């Protein structure tokens, strides 16, 4: 089988790092900034960044509703940090009305933005991750956490007692940034789910 084509939403955030991680994990990785690019991919990665800015750009570029529709139709997606926030069905503390983070509804969960604190509260930790051999070194940067998961959502990892990695079908989300560590196991887990 040929390598799946995985897009990285390239509006803001860790685009280059995710492209490199996906290629190392065996995917054909491309950037997605326009509708025609979104229509060509088998799956999508939504990187870290700033969830309200990414929501604004999705609206401005007329990608918000097409992306919601692709996710509703079953397109697999992986979101890290801000990507986790956007993949949620509900966002606690979404921001100022008119400039708030907008949920895409990919995973039945409620996510709280910046739950671990501000930039100065960012941290790294080794955490257990179901489905991976051994622990994973997790980098949390102004990270969210999951406050509620639906019945079909599997919690894969926790930090400080809160879910920080979840999966629902072929949707995956992490509150941390595996793309910055050189450990490609999370990206491989996602790419393997596409085969």
GROMACS .gro file of N, CA, C and O in nm, residues 6-122:
model
  468
    6UNK      N    1  -0.077   1.290   0.433
    6UNK     CA    2  -0.122   1.357   0.555
    6UNK      C    3  -0.090   1.505   0.543
    6UNK      O    4   0.025   1.542   0.523
    7UNK      N    5  -0.192   1.587   0.555
    7UNK     CA    6  -0.172   1.731   0.553
    7UNK      C    7  -0.141   1.783   0.691
    7UNK      O    8  -0.185   1.727   0.791
    8UNK      N    9  -0.063   1.889   0.696
    8UNK     CA   10  -0.041   1.964   0.820
    8UNK      C   11  -0.101   2.101   0.799
    8UNK      O   12  -0.063   2.172   0.705
    9UNK      N   13  -0.198   2.137   0.882
    9UNK     CA   14  -0.261   2.268   0.872
    9UNK      C   15  -0.154   2.374   0.897
    9UNK      O   16  -0.099   2.383   1.006
   10UNK      N   17  -0.122   2.450   0.794
   10UNK     CA   18  -0.006   2.538   0.797
   10UNK      C   19  -0.047   2.685   0.808
   10UNK      O   20  -0.002   2.769   0.731
   11UNK      N   21  -0.133   2.714   0.904
   11UNK     CA   22  -0.177   2.852   0.926
   11UNK      C   23  -0.089   2.920   1.030
   11UNK      O   24  -0.070   3.041   1.026
   12UNK      N   25  -0.040   2.842   1.125
   12UNK     CA   26   0.038   2.894   1.236
   12UNK      C   27   0.087   2.774   1.315
   12UNK      O   28   0.023   2.670   1.313
   13UNK      N   29   0.200   2.786   1.383
   13UNK     CA   30   0.243   2.679   1.471
   13UNK      C   31   0.355   2.594   1.416
   13UNK      O   32   0.427   2.634   1.325
   14UNK      N   33   0.366   2.471   1.469
   14UNK     CA   34   0.479   2.381   1.445
   14UNK      C   35   0.470   2.304   1.313
   14UNK      O   36   0.484   2.182   1.311
   15UNK      N   37   0.448   2.372   1.204
   15UNK     CA   38   0.427   2.305   1.076
   15UNK      C   39   0.547   2.222   1.034
   15UNK      O   40   0.535   2.102   1.005
   16UNK      N   41   0.666   2.282   1.028
   16UNK     CA   42   0.786   2.211   0.981
   16UNK      C   43   0.816   2.088   1.065
   16UNK      O   44   0.852   1.982   1.011
   17UNK      N   45   0.802   2.101   1.195
   17UNK     CA   46   0.833   1.989   1.284
   17UNK      C   47   0.739   1.871   1.260
   17UNK      O   48   0.781   1.755   1.260
   18UNK      N   49   0.609   1.900   1.240
   18UNK     CA   50   0.514   1.792   1.212
   18UNK      C   51   0.539   1.730   1.075
   18UNK      O   52   0.529   1.608   1.059
   19UNK      N   53   0.572   1.811   0.974
   19UNK     CA   54   0.603   1.756   0.842
   19UNK      C   55   0.719   1.657   0.851
   19UNK      O   56   0.712   1.547   0.797
   20UNK      N   57   0.825   1.695   0.922
   20UNK     CA   58   0.941   1.607   0.937
   20UNK      C   59   0.904   1.480   1.013
   20UNK      O   60   0.942   1.369   0.972
   21UNK      N   61   0.828   1.493   1.121
   21UNK     CA   62   0.790   1.376   1.202
   21UNK      C   63   0.703   1.280   1.120
   21UNK      O   64   0.720   1.158   1.128
   22UNK      N   65   0.609   1.333   1.043
   22UNK     CA   66   0.521   1.249   0.962
   22UNK      C   67   0.600   1.175   0.854
   22UNK      O   68   0.576   1.057   0.828
   23UNK      N   69   0.694   1.244   0.791
   23UNK     CA   70   0.776   1.178   0.688
   23UNK      C   71   0.858   1.066   0.748
   23UNK      O   72   0.869   0.958   0.690
   24UNK      N   73   0.915   1.091   0.866
   24UNK     CA   74   0.992   0.986   0.935
   24UNK      C   75   0.902   0.870   0.976
   24UNK      O   76   0.949   0.756   0.988
   25UNK      N   77   0.773   0.897   0.997
   25UNK     CA   78   0.678   0.793   1.037
   25UNK      C   79   0.619   0.719   0.917
   25UNK      O   80   0.536   0.630   0.934
   26UNK      N   81   0.660   0.758   0.794
   26UNK     CA   82   0.617   0.683   0.676
   26UNK      C   83   0.503   0.744   0.596
   26UNK      O   84   0.449   0.678   0.507
   27UNK      N   85   0.468   0.868   0.623
   27UNK     CA   86   0.360   0.933   0.548
   27UNK      C   87   0.417   1.026   0.442
   27UNK      O   88   0.531   1.071   0.452
   28UNK      N   89   0.338   1.053   0.342
   28UNK     CA   90   0.367   1.163   0.249
   28UNK      C   91   0.305   1.286   0.315
   28UNK      O   92   0.183   1.292   0.331
   29UNK      N   93   0.385   1.380   0.357
   29UNK     CA   94   0.336   1.496   0.433
   29UNK      C   95   0.338   1.621   0.347
   29UNK      O   96   0.438   1.649   0.280
   30UNK      N   97   0.227   1.695   0.350
   30UNK     CA   98   0.212   1.817   0.270
   30UNK      C   99   0.148   1.925   0.357
   30UNK      O  100   0.080   1.896   0.456
   31UNK      N  101   0.167   2.050   0.319
   31UNK     CA  102   0.102   2.159   0.391
   31UNK      C  103  -0.039   2.180   0.338
   31UNK      O  104  -0.069   2.154   0.221
   32UNK      N  105  -0.126   2.228   0.426
   32UNK     CA  106  -0.265   2.261   0.390
   32UNK      C  107  -0.293   2.404   0.434
   32UNK      O  108  -0.287   2.434   0.554
   33UNK      N  109  -0.320   2.490   0.335
   33UNK     CA  110  -0.358   2.629   0.361
   33UNK      C  111  -0.485   2.669   0.285
   33UNK      O  112  -0.542   2.772   0.313
   34UNK      N  113  -0.522   2.587   0.187
   34UNK     CA  114  -0.636   2.621   0.101
   34UNK      C  115  -0.729   2.500   0.089
   34UNK      O  116  -0.688   2.386   0.113
   35UNK      N  117  -0.851   2.528   0.047
   35UNK     CA  118  -0.952   2.423   0.035
   35UNK      C  119  -0.907   2.312  -0.059
   35UNK      O  120  -0.923   2.194  -0.028
   36UNK      N  121  -0.849   2.347  -0.172
   36UNK     CA  122  -0.807   2.245  -0.269
   36UNK      C  123  -0.703   2.152  -0.206
   36UNK      O  124  -0.701   2.032  -0.235
   37UNK      N  125  -0.618   2.204  -0.119
   37UNK     CA  126  -0.519   2.121  -0.050
   37UNK      C  127  -0.585   2.031   0.053
   37UNK      O  128  -0.547   1.915   0.068
   38UNK      N  129  -0.684   2.084   0.126
   38UNK     CA  130  -0.758   2.004   0.223
   38UNK      C  131  -0.829   1.887   0.154
   38UNK      O  132  -0.832   1.776   0.207
   39UNK      N  133  -0.882   1.912   0.036
   39UNK     CA  134  -0.957   1.808  -0.035
   39UNK      C  135  -0.868   1.695  -0.083
   39UNK      O  136  -0.917   1.585  -0.108
   40UNK      N  137  -0.737   1.717  -0.094
   40UNK     CA  138  -0.645   1.617  -0.150
   40UNK      C  139  -0.583   1.524  -0.045
   40UNK      O  140  -0.515   1.429  -0.082
   41UNK      N  141  -0.600   1.552   0.083
   41UNK     CA  142  -0.531   1.472   0.185
   41UNK      C  143  -0.618   1.360   0.239
   41UNK      O  144  -0.740   1.370   0.239
   42UNK      N  145  -0.550   1.254   0.286
   42UNK     CA  146  -0.620   1.141   0.348
   42UNK      C  147  -0.647   1.167   0.496
   42UNK      O  148  -0.738   1.107   0.554
   43UNK      N  149  -0.565   1.251   0.557
   43UNK     CA  150  -0.574   1.280   0.701
   43UNK      C  151  -0.511   1.417   0.724
   43UNK      O  152  -0.444   1.471   0.636
   44UNK      N  153  -0.531   1.470   0.845
   44UNK     CA  154  -0.482   1.604   0.875
   44UNK      C  155  -0.422   1.609   1.015
   44UNK      O  156  -0.475   1.551   1.108
   45UNK      N  157  -0.310   1.682   1.027
   45UNK     CA  158  -0.253   1.715   1.157
   45UNK      C  159  -0.278   1.863   1.182
   45UNK      O  160  -0.253   1.947   1.095
   46UNK      N  161  -0.331   1.894   1.301
   46UNK     CA  162  -0.351   2.032   1.343
   46UNK      C  163  -0.245   2.058   1.450
   46UNK      O  164  -0.250   2.000   1.558
   47UNK      N  165  -0.147   2.143   1.419
   47UNK     CA  166  -0.033   2.160   1.510
   47UNK      C  167  -0.065   2.250   1.629
   47UNK      O  168  -0.174   2.308   1.639
   48UNK      N  169   0.035   2.261   1.716
   48UNK     CA  170   0.028   2.359   1.823
   48UNK      C  171   0.036   2.499   1.765
   48UNK      O  172   0.066   2.518   1.648
   49UNK      N  173   0.010   2.595   1.847
   49UNK     CA  174   0.006   2.735   1.807
   49UNK      C  175  -0.087   2.807   1.901
   49UNK      O  176  -0.090   2.779   2.020
   50UNK      N  177  -0.169   2.894   1.848
   50UNK     CA  178  -0.264   2.969   1.930
   50UNK      C  179  -0.403   2.941   1.876
   50UNK      O  180  -0.435   2.974   1.763
   51UNK      N  181  -0.486   2.876   1.958
   51UNK     CA  182  -0.615   2.825   1.909
   51UNK      C  183  -0.709   2.934   1.860
   51UNK      O  184  -0.783   2.913   1.764
   52UNK      N  185  -0.708   3.052   1.923
   52UNK     CA  186  -0.798   3.158   1.876
   52UNK      C  187  -0.750   3.214   1.743
   52UNK      O  188  -0.830   3.242   1.654
   53UNK      N  189  -0.619   3.229   1.725
   53UNK     CA  190  -0.564   3.277   1.598
   53UNK      C  191  -0.592   3.176   1.487
   53UNK      O  192  -0.632   3.214   1.377
   54UNK      N  193  -0.573   3.048   1.517
   54UNK     CA  194  -0.600   2.945   1.416
   54UNK      C  195  -0.748   2.943   1.378
   54UNK      O  196  -0.782   2.931   1.260
   55UNK      N  197  -0.836   2.960   1.476
   55UNK     CA  198  -0.980   2.965   1.447
   55UNK      C  199  -1.012   3.083   1.357
   55UNK      O  200  -1.088   3.072   1.260
   56UNK      N  201  -0.955   3.199   1.388
   56UNK     CA  202  -0.976   3.320   1.307
   56UNK      C  203  -0.930   3.296   1.163
   56UNK      O  204  -1.002   3.330   1.068
   57UNK      N  205  -0.812   3.237   1.146
   57UNK     CA  206  -0.760   3.213   1.012
   57UNK      C  207  -0.843   3.109   0.937
   57UNK      O  208  -0.864   3.122   0.816
   58UNK      N  209  -0.891   3.006   1.006
   58UNK     CA  210  -0.980   2.909   0.942
   58UNK      C  211  -1.104   2.977   0.886
   58UNK      O  212  -1.149   2.946   0.775
   59UNK      N  213  -1.160   3.071   0.964
   59UNK     CA  214  -1.277   3.147   0.917
   59UNK      C  215  -1.241   3.235   0.798
   59UNK      O  216  -1.312   3.237   0.697
   60UNK      N  217  -1.132   3.311   0.812
   60UNK     CA  218  -1.092   3.406   0.708
   60UNK      C  219  -1.062   3.336   0.575
   60UNK      O  220  -1.086   3.394   0.469
   61UNK      N  221  -1.007   3.218   0.580
   61UNK     CA  222  -0.968   3.145   0.459
   61UNK      C  223  -1.078   3.050   0.411
   61UNK      O  224  -1.054   2.967   0.322
   62UNK      N  225  -1.197   3.061   0.470
   62UNK     CA  226  -1.311   2.976   0.434
   62UNK      C  227  -1.279   2.827   0.444
   62UNK      O  228  -1.323   2.747   0.362
   63UNK      N  229  -1.205   2.791   0.547
   63UNK     CA  230  -1.171   2.650   0.572
   63UNK      C  231  -1.247   2.590   0.689
   63UNK      O  232  -1.249   2.468   0.704
   64UNK      N  233  -1.309   2.673   0.773
   64UNK     CA  234  -1.371   2.623   0.896
   64UNK      C  235  -1.479   2.519   0.866
   64UNK      O  236  -1.472   2.406   0.916
   65UNK      N  237  -1.579   2.554   0.789
   65UNK     CA  238  -1.689   2.461   0.762
   65UNK      C  239  -1.646   2.343   0.676
   65UNK      O  240  -1.685   2.229   0.704
   66UNK      N  241  -1.562   2.362   0.572
   66UNK     CA  242  -1.514   2.244   0.498
   66UNK      C  243  -1.434   2.148   0.587
   66UNK      O  244  -1.446   2.026   0.572
   67UNK      N  245  -1.356   2.201   0.680
   67UNK     CA  246  -1.280   2.114   0.770
   67UNK      C  247  -1.375   2.041   0.865
   67UNK      O  248  -1.360   1.919   0.886
   68UNK      N  249  -1.472   2.110   0.920
   68UNK     CA  250  -1.571   2.043   1.005
   68UNK      C  251  -1.641   1.931   0.927
   68UNK      O  252  -1.664   1.822   0.980
   69UNK      N  253  -1.675   1.958   0.802
   69UNK     CA  254  -1.744   1.859   0.720
   69UNK      C  255  -1.655   1.737   0.693
   69UNK      O  256  -1.702   1.623   0.702
   70UNK      N  257  -1.527   1.759   0.662
   70UNK     CA  258  -1.436   1.646   0.638
   70UNK      C  259  -1.422   1.561   0.764
   70UNK      O  260  -1.420   1.438   0.758
   71UNK      N  261  -1.410   1.626   0.880
   71UNK     CA  262  -1.400   1.551   1.005
   71UNK      C  263  -1.528   1.473   1.032
   71UNK      O  264  -1.523   1.356   1.072
   72UNK      N  265  -1.643   1.536   1.011
   72UNK     CA  266  -1.772   1.469   1.032
   72UNK      C  267  -1.787   1.349   0.938
   72UNK      O  268  -1.852   1.250   0.973
   73UNK      N  269  -1.726   1.358   0.819
   73UNK     CA  270  -1.732   1.248   0.722
   73UNK      C  271  -1.630   1.139   0.751
   73UNK      O  272  -1.621   1.041   0.677
   74UNK      N  273  -1.550   1.156   0.857
   74UNK     CA  274  -1.460   1.050   0.899
   74UNK      C  275  -1.314   1.069   0.864
   74UNK      O  276  -1.235   0.975   0.880
   75UNK      N  277  -1.273   1.187   0.815
   75UNK     CA  278  -1.131   1.207   0.787
   75UNK      C  279  -1.053   1.197   0.917
   75UNK      O  280  -1.083   1.266   1.014
   76UNK      N  281  -0.950   1.111   0.924
   76UNK     CA  282  -0.868   1.101   1.045
   76UNK      C  283  -0.792   1.230   1.070
   76UNK      O  284  -0.753   1.300   0.975
   77UNK      N  285  -0.769   1.262   1.198
   77UNK     CA  286  -0.695   1.382   1.232
   77UNK      C  287  -0.618   1.359   1.361
   77UNK      O  288  -0.657   1.278   1.445
   78UNK      N  289  -0.507   1.431   1.372
   78UNK     CA  290  -0.428   1.433   1.495
   78UNK      C  291  -0.404   1.579   1.531
   78UNK      O  292  -0.363   1.658   1.446
   79UNK      N  293  -0.431   1.616   1.655
   79UNK     CA  294  -0.407   1.752   1.701
   79UNK      C  295  -0.316   1.754   1.821
   79UNK      O  296  -0.336   1.677   1.915
   80UNK      N  297  -0.214   1.840   1.818
   80UNK     CA  298  -0.127   1.858   1.934
   80UNK      C  299  -0.146   1.997   1.991
   80UNK      O  300  -0.151   2.095   1.916
   81UNK      N  301  -0.162   2.005   2.121
   81UNK     CA  302  -0.178   2.131   2.195
   81UNK      C  303  -0.296   2.211   2.140
   81UNK      O  304  -0.410   2.176   2.165
   82UNK      N  305  -0.272   2.320   2.066
   82UNK     CA  306  -0.384   2.396   2.009
   82UNK      C  307  -0.469   2.306   1.919
   82UNK      O  308  -0.591   2.323   1.911
   83UNK      N  309  -0.405   2.211   1.852
   83UNK     CA  310  -0.480   2.116   1.769
   83UNK      C  311  -0.574   2.031   1.851
   83UNK      O  312  -0.684   1.999   1.806
   84UNK      N  313  -0.534   1.994   1.973
   84UNK     CA  314  -0.624   1.922   2.063
   84UNK      C  315  -0.744   2.008   2.097
   84UNK      O  316  -0.858   1.961   2.096
   85UNK      N  317  -0.719   2.135   2.126
   85UNK     CA  318  -0.828   2.227   2.160
   85UNK      C  319  -0.928   2.234   2.046
   85UNK      O  320  -1.049   2.221   2.066
   86UNK      N  321  -0.878   2.252   1.924
   86UNK     CA  322  -0.968   2.268   1.809
   86UNK      C  323  -1.042   2.139   1.775
   86UNK      O  324  -1.157   2.144   1.729
   87UNK      N  325  -0.981   2.022   1.798
   87UNK     CA  326  -1.050   1.896   1.767
   87UNK      C  327  -1.163   1.864   1.865
   87UNK      O  328  -1.244   1.777   1.838
   88UNK      N  329  -1.170   1.936   1.976
   88UNK     CA  330  -1.272   1.908   2.078
   88UNK      C  331  -1.413   1.939   2.028
   88UNK      O  332  -1.434   2.017   1.935
   89UNK      N  333  -1.510   1.878   2.095
   89UNK     CA  334  -1.650   1.912   2.070
   89UNK      C  335  -1.693   2.032   2.153
   89UNK      O  336  -1.791   2.099   2.121
   90UNK      N  337  -1.617   2.060   2.260
   90UNK     CA  338  -1.647   2.173   2.347
   90UNK      C  339  -1.517   2.228   2.404
   90UNK      O  340  -1.429   2.152   2.443
   91UNK      N  341  -1.507   2.362   2.410
   91UNK     CA  342  -1.388   2.427   2.464
   91UNK      C  343  -1.430   2.510   2.585
   91UNK      O  344  -1.512   2.601   2.573
   92UNK      N  345  -1.375   2.474   2.701
   92UNK     CA  346  -1.399   2.553   2.821
   92UNK      C  347  -1.310   2.678   2.812
   92UNK      O  348  -1.195   2.667   2.771
   93UNK      N  349  -1.361   2.793   2.850
   93UNK     CA  350  -1.283   2.915   2.845
   93UNK      C  351  -1.229   2.939   2.704
   93UNK      O  352  -1.109   2.953   2.683
   94UNK      N  353  -1.320   2.944   2.606
   94UNK     CA  354  -1.282   2.953   2.465
   94UNK      C  355  -1.225   3.088   2.426
   94UNK      O  356  -1.165   3.101   2.320
   95UNK      N  357  -1.245   3.191   2.509
   95UNK     CA  358  -1.191   3.322   2.477
   95UNK      C  359  -1.300   3.426   2.458
   95UNK      O  360  -1.418   3.401   2.483
   96UNK      N  361  -1.260   3.541   2.410
   96UNK     CA  362  -1.350   3.656   2.392
   96UNK      C  363  -1.444   3.630   2.275
   96UNK      O  364  -1.398   3.592   2.167
   97UNK      N  365  -1.575   3.649   2.292
   97UNK     CA  366  -1.668   3.629   2.180
   97UNK      C  367  -1.626   3.710   2.057
   97UNK      O  368  -1.586   3.825   2.068
   98UNK      N  369  -1.630   3.644   1.942
   98UNK     CA  370  -1.585   3.706   1.818
   98UNK      C  371  -1.439   3.676   1.787
   98UNK      O  372  -1.396   3.687   1.673
   99UNK      N  373  -1.362   3.639   1.889
   99UNK     CA  374  -1.221   3.602   1.872
   99UNK      C  375  -1.190   3.473   1.948
   99UNK      O  376  -1.077   3.446   1.985
  100UNK      N  377  -1.294   3.391   1.972
  100UNK     CA  378  -1.277   3.271   2.053
  100UNK      C  379  -1.225   3.154   1.970
  100UNK      O  380  -1.234   3.155   1.847
  101UNK      N  381  -1.172   3.055   2.039
  101UNK     CA  382  -1.135   2.929   1.975
  101UNK      C  383  -1.264   2.855   1.940
  101UNK      O  384  -1.357   2.850   2.020
  102UNK      N  385  -1.268   2.799   1.820
  102UNK     CA  386  -1.389   2.735   1.770
  102UNK      C  387  -1.371   2.584   1.761
  102UNK      O  388  -1.280   2.536   1.692
  103UNK      N  389  -1.455   2.507   1.830
  103UNK     CA  390  -1.441   2.361   1.825
  103UNK      C  391  -1.479   2.304   1.689
  103UNK      O  392  -1.576   2.348   1.627
  104UNK      N  393  -1.400   2.206   1.644
  104UNK     CA  394  -1.427   2.140   1.516
  104UNK      C  395  -1.513   2.015   1.534
  104UNK      O  396  -1.564   1.961   1.437
  105UNK      N  397  -1.526   1.966   1.658
  105UNK     CA  398  -1.614   1.853   1.686
  105UNK      C  399  -1.560   1.718   1.643
  105UNK      O  400  -1.638   1.625   1.624
  106UNK      N  401  -1.430   1.702   1.632
  106UNK     CA  402  -1.373   1.575   1.591
  106UNK      C  403  -1.374   1.470   1.700
  106UNK      O  404  -1.390   1.351   1.672
  107UNK      N  405  -1.354   1.511   1.825
  107UNK     CA  406  -1.348   1.419   1.939
  107UNK      C  407  -1.447   1.466   2.044
  107UNK      O  408  -1.452   1.585   2.077
  108UNK      N  409  -1.524   1.372   2.098
  108UNK     CA  410  -1.625   1.404   2.199
  108UNK      C  411  -1.556   1.430   2.332
  108UNK      O  412  -1.537   1.338   2.413
  109UNK      N  413  -1.515   1.555   2.352
  109UNK     CA  414  -1.444   1.591   2.476
  109UNK      C  415  -1.456   1.742   2.499
  109UNK      O  416  -1.483   1.818   2.408
  110UNK      N  417  -1.437   1.779   2.626
  110UNK     CA  418  -1.427   1.919   2.665
  110UNK      C  419  -1.282   1.945   2.703
  110UNK      O  420  -1.225   1.873   2.786
  111UNK      N  421  -1.222   2.046   2.641
  111UNK     CA  422  -1.082   2.080   2.664
  111UNK      C  423  -1.075   2.220   2.723
  111UNK      O  424  -1.148   2.310   2.682
  112UNK      N  425  -0.986   2.238   2.822
  112UNK     CA  426  -0.963   2.370   2.880
  112UNK      C  427  -0.830   2.424   2.829
  112UNK      O  428  -0.726   2.361   2.844
  113UNK      N  429  -0.835   2.541   2.767
  113UNK     CA  430  -0.715   2.606   2.716
  113UNK      C  431  -0.623   2.651   2.830
  113UNK      O  432  -0.670   2.688   2.937
  114UNK      N  433  -0.493   2.649   2.804
  114UNK     CA  434  -0.392   2.697   2.900
  114UNK      C  435  -0.415   2.643   3.041
  114UNK      O  436  -0.391   2.713   3.140
  115UNK      N  437  -0.461   2.521   3.051
  115UNK     CA  438  -0.502   2.465   3.180
  115UNK      C  439  -0.387   2.452   3.279
  115UNK      O  440  -0.407   2.467   3.399
  116UNK      N  441  -0.268   2.426   3.229
  116UNK     CA  442  -0.152   2.410   3.318
  116UNK      C  443  -0.089   2.545   3.354
  116UNK      O  444   0.003   2.550   3.434
  117UNK      N  445  -0.138   2.654   3.295
  117UNK     CA  446  -0.086   2.786   3.328
  117UNK      C  447  -0.032   2.859   3.207
  117UNK      O  448  -0.047   2.817   3.093
  118UNK      N  449   0.034   2.970   3.236
  118UNK     CA  450   0.086   3.058   3.132
  118UNK      C  451   0.217   3.004   3.076
  118UNK      O  452   0.264   2.897   3.116
  119UNK      N  453   0.278   3.080   2.985
  119UNK     CA  454   0.404   3.039   2.922
  119UNK      C  455   0.511   3.002   3.025
  119UNK      O  456   0.581   2.903   3.009
  120UNK      N  457   0.521   3.080   3.132
  120UNK     CA  458   0.624   3.053   3.234
  120UNK      C  459   0.598   2.922   3.309
  120UNK      O  460   0.687   2.872   3.377
  121UNK      N  461   0.477   2.870   3.300
  121UNK     CA  462   0.442   2.744   3.366
  121UNK      C  463   0.462   2.623   3.276
  121UNK      O  464   0.429   2.510   3.316
  122UNK      N  465   0.514   2.644   3.156
  122UNK     CA  466   0.541   2.532   3.065
  122UNK      C  467   0.641   2.437   3.130
  122UNK      O  468   0.724   2.479   3.209
   0.00000   0.00000   0.00000
